[in-house]
Tab-separated table of C-alpha atoms and ligand atoms in Angstrom:
chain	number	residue	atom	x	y	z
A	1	UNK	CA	31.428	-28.822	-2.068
A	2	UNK	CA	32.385	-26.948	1.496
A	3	UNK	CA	30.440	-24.089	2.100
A	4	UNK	CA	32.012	-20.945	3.355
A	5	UNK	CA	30.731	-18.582	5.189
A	6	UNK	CA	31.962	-14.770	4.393
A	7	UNK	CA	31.427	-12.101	6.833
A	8	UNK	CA	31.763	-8.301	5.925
A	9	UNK	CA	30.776	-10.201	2.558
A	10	UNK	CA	30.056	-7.014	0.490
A	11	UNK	CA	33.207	-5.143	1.125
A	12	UNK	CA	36.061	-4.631	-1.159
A	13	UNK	CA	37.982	-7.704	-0.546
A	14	UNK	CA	35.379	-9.981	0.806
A	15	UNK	CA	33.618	-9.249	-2.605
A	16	UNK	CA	36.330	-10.338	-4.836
A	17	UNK	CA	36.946	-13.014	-2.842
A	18	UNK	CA	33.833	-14.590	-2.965
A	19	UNK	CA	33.666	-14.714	-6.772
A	20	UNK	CA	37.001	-16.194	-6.594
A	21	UNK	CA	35.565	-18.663	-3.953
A	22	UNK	CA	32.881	-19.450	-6.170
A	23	UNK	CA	35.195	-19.765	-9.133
A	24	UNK	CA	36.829	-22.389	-7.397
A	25	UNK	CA	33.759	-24.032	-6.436
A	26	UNK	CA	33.014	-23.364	-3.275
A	27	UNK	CA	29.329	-22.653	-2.086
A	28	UNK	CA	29.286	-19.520	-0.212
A	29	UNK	CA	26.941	-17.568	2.388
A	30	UNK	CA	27.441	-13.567	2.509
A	31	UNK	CA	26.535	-11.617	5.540
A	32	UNK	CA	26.987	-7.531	5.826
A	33	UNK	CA	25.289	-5.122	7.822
A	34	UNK	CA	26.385	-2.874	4.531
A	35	UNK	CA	27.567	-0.387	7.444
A	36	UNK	CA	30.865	0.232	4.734
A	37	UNK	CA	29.317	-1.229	1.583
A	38	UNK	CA	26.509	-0.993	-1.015
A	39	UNK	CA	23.923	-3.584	-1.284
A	40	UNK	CA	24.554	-2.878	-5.024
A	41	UNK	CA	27.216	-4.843	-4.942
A	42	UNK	CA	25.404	-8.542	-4.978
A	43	UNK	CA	24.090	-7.560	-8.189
A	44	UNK	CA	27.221	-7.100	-9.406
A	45	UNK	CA	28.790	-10.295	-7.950
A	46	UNK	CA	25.389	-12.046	-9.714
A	47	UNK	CA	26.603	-10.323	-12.976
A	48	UNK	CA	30.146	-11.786	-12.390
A	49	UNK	CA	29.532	-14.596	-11.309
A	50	UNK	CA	26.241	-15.852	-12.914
A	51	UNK	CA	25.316	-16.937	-9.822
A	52	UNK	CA	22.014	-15.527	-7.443
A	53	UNK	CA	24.240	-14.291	-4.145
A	54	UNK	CA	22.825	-16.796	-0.828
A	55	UNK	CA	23.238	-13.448	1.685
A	56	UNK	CA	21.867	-12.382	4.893
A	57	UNK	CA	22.246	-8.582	6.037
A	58	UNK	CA	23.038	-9.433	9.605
A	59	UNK	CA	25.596	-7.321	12.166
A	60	UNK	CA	28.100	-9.758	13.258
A	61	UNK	CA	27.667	-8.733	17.102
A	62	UNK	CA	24.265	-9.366	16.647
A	63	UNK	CA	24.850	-13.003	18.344
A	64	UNK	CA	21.353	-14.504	17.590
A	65	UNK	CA	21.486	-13.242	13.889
A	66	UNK	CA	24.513	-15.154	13.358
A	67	UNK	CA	22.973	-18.435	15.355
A	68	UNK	CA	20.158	-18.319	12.978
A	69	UNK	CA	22.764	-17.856	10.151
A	70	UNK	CA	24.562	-21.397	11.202
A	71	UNK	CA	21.548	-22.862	12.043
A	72	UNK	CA	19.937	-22.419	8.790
A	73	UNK	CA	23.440	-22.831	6.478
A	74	UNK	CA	25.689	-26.006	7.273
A	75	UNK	CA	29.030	-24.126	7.266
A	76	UNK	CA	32.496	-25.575	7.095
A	77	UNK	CA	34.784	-22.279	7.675
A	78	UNK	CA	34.502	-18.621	8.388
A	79	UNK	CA	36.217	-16.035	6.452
A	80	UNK	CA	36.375	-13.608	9.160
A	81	UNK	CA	36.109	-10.034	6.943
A	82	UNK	CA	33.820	-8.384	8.792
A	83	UNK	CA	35.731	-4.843	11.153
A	84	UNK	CA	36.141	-1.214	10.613
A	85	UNK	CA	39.168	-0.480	9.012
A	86	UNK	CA	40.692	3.231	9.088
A	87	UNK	CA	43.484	4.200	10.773
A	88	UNK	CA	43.000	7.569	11.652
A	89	UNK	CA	39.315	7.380	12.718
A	90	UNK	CA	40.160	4.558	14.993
A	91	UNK	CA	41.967	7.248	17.107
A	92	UNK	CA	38.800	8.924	16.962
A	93	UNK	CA	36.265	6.711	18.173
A	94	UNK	CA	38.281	3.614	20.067
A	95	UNK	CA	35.752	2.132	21.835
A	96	UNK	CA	33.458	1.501	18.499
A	97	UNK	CA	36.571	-0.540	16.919
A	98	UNK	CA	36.893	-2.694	20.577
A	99	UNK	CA	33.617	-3.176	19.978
A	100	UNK	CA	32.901	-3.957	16.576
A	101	UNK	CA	36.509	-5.789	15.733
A	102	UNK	CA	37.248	-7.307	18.815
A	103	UNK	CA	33.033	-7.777	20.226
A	104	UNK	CA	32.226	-8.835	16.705
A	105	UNK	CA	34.832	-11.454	16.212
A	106	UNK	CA	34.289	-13.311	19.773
A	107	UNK	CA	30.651	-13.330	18.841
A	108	UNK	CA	30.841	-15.091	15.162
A	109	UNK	CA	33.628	-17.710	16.885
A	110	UNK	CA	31.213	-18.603	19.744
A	111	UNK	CA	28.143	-18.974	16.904
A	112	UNK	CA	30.616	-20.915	15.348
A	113	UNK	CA	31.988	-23.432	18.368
A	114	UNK	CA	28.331	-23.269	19.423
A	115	UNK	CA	27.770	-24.610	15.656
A	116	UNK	CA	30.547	-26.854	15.679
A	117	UNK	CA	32.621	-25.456	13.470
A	118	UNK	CA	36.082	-24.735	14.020
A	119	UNK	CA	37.973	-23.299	11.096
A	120	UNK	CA	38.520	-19.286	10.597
A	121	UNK	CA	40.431	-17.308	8.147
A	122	UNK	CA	41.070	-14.070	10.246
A	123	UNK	CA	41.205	-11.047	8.133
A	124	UNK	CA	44.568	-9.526	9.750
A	125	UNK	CA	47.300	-6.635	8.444
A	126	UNK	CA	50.711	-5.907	8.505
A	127	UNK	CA	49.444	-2.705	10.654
A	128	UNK	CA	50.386	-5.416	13.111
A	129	UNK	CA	53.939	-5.224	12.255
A	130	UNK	CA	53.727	-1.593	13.580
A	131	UNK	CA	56.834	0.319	12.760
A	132	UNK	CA	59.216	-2.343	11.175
A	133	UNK	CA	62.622	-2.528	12.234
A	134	UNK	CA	63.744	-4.691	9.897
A	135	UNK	CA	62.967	-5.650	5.913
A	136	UNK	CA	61.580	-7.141	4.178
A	137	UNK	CA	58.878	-8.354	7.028
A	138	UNK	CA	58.863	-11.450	8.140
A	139	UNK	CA	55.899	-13.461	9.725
A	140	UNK	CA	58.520	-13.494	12.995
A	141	UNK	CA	58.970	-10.082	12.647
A	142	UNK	CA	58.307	-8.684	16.112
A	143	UNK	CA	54.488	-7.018	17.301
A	144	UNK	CA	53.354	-4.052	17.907
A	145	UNK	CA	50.212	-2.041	17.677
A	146	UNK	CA	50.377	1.943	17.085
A	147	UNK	CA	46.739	2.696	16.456
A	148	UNK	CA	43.258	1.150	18.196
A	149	UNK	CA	42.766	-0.200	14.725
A	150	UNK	CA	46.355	-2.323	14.647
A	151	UNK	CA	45.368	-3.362	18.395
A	152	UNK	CA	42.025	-4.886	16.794
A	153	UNK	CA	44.053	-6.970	14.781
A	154	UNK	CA	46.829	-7.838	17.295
A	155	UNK	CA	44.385	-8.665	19.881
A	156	UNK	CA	42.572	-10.499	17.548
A	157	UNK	CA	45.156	-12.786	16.436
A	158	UNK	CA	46.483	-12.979	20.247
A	159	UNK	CA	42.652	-14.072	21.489
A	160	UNK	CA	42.409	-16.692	18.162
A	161	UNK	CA	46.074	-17.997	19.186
A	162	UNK	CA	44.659	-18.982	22.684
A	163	UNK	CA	41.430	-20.322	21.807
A	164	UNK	CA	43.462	-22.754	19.742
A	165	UNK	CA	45.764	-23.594	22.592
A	166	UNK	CA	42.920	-24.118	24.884
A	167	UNK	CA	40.935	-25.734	22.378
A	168	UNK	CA	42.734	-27.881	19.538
A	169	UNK	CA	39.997	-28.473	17.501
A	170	UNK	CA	40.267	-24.884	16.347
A	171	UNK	CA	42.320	-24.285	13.081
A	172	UNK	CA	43.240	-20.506	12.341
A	173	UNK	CA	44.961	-18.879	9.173
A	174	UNK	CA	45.950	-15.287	9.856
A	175	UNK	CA	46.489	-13.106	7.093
A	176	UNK	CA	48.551	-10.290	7.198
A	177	UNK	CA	47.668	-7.931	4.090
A	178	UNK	CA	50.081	-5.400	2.819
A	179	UNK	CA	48.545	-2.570	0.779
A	180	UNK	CA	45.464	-3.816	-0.759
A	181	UNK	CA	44.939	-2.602	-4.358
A	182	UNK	CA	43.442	-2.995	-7.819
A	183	UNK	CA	40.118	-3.648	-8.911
A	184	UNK	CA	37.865	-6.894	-11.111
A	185	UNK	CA	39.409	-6.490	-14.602
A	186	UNK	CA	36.104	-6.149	-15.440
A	187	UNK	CA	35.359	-3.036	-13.846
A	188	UNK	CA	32.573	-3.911	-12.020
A	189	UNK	CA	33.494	-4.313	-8.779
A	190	UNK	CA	36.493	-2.033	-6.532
A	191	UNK	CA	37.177	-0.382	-3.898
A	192	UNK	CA	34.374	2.410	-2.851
A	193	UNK	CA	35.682	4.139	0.453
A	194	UNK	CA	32.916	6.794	1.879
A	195	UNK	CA	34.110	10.386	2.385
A	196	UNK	CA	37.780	11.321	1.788
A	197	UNK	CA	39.540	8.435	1.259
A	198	UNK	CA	42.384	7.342	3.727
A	199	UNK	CA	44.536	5.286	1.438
A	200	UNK	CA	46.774	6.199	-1.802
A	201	UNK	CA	45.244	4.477	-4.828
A	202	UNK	CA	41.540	5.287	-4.115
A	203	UNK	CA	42.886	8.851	-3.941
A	204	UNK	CA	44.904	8.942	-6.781
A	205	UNK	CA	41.745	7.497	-8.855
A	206	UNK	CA	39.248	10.109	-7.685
A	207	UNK	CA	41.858	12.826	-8.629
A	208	UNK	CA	41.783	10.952	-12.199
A	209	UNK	CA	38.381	11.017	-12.891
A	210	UNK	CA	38.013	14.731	-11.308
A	211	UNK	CA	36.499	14.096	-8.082
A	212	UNK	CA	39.182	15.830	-6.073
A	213	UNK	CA	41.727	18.904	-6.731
A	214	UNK	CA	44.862	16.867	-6.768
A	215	UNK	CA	46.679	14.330	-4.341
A	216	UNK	CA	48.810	15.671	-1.063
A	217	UNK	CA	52.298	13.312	-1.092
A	218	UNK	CA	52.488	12.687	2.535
A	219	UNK	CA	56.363	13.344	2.767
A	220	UNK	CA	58.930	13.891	0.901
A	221	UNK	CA	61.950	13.776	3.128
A	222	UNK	CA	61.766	9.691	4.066
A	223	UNK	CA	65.482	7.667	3.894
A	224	UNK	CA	63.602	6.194	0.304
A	225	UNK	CA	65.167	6.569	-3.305
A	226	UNK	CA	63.036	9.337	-4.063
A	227	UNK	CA	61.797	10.714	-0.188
A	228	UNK	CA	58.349	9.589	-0.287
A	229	UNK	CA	56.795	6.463	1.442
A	230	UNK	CA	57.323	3.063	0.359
A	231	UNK	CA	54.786	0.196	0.327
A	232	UNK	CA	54.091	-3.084	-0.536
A	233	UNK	CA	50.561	-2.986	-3.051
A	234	UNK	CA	49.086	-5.876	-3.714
A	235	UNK	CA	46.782	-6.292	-6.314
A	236	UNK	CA	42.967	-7.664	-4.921
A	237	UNK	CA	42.431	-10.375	-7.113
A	238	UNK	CA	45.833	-11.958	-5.968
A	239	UNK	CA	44.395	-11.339	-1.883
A	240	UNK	CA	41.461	-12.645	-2.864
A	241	UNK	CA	43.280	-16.387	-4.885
A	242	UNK	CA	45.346	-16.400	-1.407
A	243	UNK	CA	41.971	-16.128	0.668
A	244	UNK	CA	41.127	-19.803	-1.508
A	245	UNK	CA	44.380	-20.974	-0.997
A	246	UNK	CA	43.757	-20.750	2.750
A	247	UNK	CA	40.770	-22.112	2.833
A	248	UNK	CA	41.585	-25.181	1.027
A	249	UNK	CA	44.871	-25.630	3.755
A	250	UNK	CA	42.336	-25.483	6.774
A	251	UNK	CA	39.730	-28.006	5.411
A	252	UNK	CA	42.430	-30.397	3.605
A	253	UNK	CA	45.565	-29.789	5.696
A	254	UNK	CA	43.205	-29.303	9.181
A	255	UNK	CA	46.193	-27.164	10.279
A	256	UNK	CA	46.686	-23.738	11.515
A	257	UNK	CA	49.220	-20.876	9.412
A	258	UNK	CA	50.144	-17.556	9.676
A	259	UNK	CA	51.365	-15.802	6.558
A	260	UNK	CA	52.562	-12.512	4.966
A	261	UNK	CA	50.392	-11.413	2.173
A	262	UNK	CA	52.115	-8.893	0.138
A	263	UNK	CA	54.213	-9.556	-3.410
A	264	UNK	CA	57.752	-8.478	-1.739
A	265	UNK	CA	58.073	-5.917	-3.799
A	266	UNK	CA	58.128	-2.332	-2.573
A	267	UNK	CA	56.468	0.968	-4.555
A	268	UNK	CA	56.934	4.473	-3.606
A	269	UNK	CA	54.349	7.001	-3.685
A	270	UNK	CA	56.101	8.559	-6.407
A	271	UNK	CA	56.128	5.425	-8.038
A	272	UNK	CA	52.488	4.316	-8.208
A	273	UNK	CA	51.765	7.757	-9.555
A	274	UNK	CA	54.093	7.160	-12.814
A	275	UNK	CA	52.390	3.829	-13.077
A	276	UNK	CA	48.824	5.458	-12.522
A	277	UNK	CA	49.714	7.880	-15.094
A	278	UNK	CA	51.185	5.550	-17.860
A	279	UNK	CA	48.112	3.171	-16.956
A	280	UNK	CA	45.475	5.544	-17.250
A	281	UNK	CA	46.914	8.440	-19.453
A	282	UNK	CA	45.369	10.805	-16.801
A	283	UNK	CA	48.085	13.462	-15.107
A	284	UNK	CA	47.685	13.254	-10.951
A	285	UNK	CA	48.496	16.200	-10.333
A	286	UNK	CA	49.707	16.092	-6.737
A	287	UNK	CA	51.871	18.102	-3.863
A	288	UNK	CA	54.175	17.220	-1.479
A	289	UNK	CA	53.388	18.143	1.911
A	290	UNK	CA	54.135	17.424	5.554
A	291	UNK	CA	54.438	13.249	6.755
A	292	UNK	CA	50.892	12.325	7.717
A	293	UNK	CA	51.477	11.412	11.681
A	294	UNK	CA	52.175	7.510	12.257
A	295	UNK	CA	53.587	6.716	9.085
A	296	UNK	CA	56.710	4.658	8.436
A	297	UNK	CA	59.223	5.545	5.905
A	298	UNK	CA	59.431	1.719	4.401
A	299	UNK	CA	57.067	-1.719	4.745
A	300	UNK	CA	57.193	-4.524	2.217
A	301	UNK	CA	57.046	-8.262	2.591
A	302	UNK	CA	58.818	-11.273	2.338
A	303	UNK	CA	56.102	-12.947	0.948
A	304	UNK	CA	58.182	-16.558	1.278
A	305	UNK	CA	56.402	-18.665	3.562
A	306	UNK	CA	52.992	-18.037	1.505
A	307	UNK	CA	54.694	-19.619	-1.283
A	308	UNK	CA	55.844	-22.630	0.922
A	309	UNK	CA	52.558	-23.098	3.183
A	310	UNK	CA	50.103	-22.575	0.964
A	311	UNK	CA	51.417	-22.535	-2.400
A	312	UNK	CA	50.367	-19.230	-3.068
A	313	UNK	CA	51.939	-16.100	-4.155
A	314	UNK	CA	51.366	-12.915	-5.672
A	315	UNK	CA	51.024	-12.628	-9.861
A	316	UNK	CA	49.827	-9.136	-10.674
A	317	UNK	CA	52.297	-6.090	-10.938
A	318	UNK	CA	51.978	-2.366	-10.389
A	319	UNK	CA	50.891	-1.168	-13.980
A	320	UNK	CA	47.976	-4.255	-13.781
A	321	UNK	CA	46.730	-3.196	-10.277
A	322	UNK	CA	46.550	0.618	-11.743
A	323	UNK	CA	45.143	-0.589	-15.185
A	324	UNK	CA	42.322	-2.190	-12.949
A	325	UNK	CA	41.849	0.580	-10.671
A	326	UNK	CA	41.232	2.716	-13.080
A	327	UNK	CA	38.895	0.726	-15.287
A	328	UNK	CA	36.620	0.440	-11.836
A	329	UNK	CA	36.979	4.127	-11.140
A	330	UNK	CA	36.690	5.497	-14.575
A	331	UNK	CA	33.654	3.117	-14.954
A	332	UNK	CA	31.484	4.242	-11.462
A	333	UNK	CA	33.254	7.580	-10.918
A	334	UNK	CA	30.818	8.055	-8.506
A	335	UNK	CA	31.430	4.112	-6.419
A	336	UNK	CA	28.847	2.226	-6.056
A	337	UNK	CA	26.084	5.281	-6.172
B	1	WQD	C1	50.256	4.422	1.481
B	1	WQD	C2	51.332	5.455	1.198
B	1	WQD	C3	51.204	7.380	2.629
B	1	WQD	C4	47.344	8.815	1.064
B	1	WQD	C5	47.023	1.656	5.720
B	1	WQD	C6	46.788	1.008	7.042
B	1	WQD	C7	46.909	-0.476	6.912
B	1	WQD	C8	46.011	-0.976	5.803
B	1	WQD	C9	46.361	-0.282	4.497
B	1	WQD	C10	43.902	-1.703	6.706
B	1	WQD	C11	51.947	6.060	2.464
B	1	WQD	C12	50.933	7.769	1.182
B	1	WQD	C13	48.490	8.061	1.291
B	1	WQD	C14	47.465	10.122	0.523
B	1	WQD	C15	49.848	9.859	0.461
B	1	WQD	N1	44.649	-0.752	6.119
B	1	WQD	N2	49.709	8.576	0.989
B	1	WQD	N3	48.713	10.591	0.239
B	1	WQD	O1	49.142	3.840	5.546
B	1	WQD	O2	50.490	2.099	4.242
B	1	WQD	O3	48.362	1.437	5.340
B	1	WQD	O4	46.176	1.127	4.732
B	1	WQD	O5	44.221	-2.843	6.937
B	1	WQD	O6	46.513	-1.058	8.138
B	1	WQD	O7	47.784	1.449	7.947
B	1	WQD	O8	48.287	2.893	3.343
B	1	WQD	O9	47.308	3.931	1.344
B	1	WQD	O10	47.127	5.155	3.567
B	1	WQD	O11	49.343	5.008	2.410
B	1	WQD	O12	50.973	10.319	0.193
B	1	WQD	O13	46.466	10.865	0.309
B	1	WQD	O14	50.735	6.550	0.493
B	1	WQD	O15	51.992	8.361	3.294
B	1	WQD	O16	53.317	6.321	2.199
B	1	WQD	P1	49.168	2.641	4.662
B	1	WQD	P2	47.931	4.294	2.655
């Protein structure tokens, strides 16, 4: 069976998507430098999985750790997972997201050409979609970046989109994630962000189990039903069954794809509190405050092409990505400690 290379391997989506890769039967190599993740988590994917985790703690702009991972693994495609991933603290500290994103994907494609191996899934994000001027998004929906994170991404896809014009051997699928959500329904395995998290859900679970005071509703005043920001969740385990699906169209279709991954369907903040609530049977109690700077009122996908290139498309609905959450969070209320 292909073997599959995952970088970023322990993080919250690489992780679920390599026991869904295995699931499927696909041999896989793991490497993390565990710079955003716990080394705990291969014990859990062993539990899962009931399989011993083939992983290498590596940096992926560490050029001649990655060599000897390709010279000592016969890889058939990358699942390019591996960046730093907050909005805000981009802004902070550009230069170590040029470097890490952009240095650290250039280095594990030239390990890989060097290796002769030519196929990437590039982790990507609607962030590229900046703010949208039309919905639902579509993959022709025009570009922009409005953070040094989105420019990661939009650089990345732009520097992938030329090494496959100049060299055709090269096969890309970009994936453009909405609002990644949702846990393992076992509980085993979810998202652990360090420090205050950034993002809604993994806020709205910490307030459930008592870690913090109650949740600040960025806005209230948006052009939605109820004022407060719309978005597109999409549960894990669903991004992680469309991370197979691409990586059985690059090895058996050899051809390159670009595609939405989001459900279509779009949640307010308001929203996914109700559902967290009914879900868990834990209040959230919460405040709304002043937008948070950079927002949009409104981003949700049309999730079409997905469904047409890669026969893939999104299963798991709102009160299923909170039930899950909240097993995970209510299970490790301290993450992966
Ligand atoms: C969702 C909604 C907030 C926190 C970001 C990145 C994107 C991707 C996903 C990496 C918004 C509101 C949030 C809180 C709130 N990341 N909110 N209180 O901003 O849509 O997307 O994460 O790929 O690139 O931009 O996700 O979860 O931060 O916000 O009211 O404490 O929840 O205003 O409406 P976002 P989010």
């Amino acid at each position: 069976m292909a073997r599959i290379l995952l970088t970023g391997a322990t993080g919250y989506i690489a992780s679920h998507t390599w026991l869904a890769l295995a699931a499927a039967g696909f041999d896989v190599v793991g490497v993390d430098n565990f710079s955003n993740s716990s080394p705990l988590v291969l014990d859990r994917l062993a539990e899962l999985g009931g399989f011993q985790p083939v992983f290498v703690e590596a940096d992926v702009t560490d050029k001649a750790a990655m060599d000897t991972i390709f010279d000592q693994h016969a890889i058939d495609a990358v699942v390019h997972f591996a960046a730093f991933k907050a909005v805000g603290e981009s802004t902070q500290i550009p230069l170590a997201y040029y470097r890490n994103n952009i240095g650290g994907l250039v280095n594990v494609a030239q390990s890989m050409q060097d290796h002769g191996v030519t196929k990437l899934v590039f982790s990507s994000s609607a962030t590229v979609y900046g703010q949208p001027e039309t919905l639902p998004i579509t993959e022709n929906s025009p570009l922009a970046a409005t953070s040094p994170y989105g420019t990661t991404k939009l650089m990345g896809e732009e520097l992938l989109r030329e090494l496959e014009r100049c060299t055709p051997a090269w096969k890309v699928a970009y994936l453009r994630y909405f609002n990644p959500v949702g846990a393992h329904p076992s509980g085993r395995i979810g998202e652990d962000p360090r420090g205050i998290p950034n993002n809604l859900m993994p806020y709205v679970t910490q307030v459930a189990v008592g870690k913090r005071p109650f949740l600040q509703v960025f806005g209230g005043d948006y052009a939605t039903p109820d004022g407060t920001g719309v978005r597109d969740y999409i549960h894990v385990m669903d991004l992680a069954e469309g991370h197979v699906a691409a990586v059985r169209h690059l090895l058996d279709r050899n051809a390159s794809v670009t595609v939405n991954l989001g459900t279509g369907q779009g949640y307010s903040v308001l929203d996914v509190i109700k559902a967290f609530e009914q879900a868990s049977g834990r209040t959230i109690a919460h405040q709304i405050v002043a937008r948070r700077p950079g927002d949009v009122a409104e981003c949700y996908a049309d999730p079409s092409r997905a469904k047409a290139e890669l026969g893939w498309s999104a299963t798991r609905g709102l009160p299923e990505m909170c039930a899950d959450s909240w097993r995970w969070q209510s299970g490790n209320p301290q993450g992966f400690a």
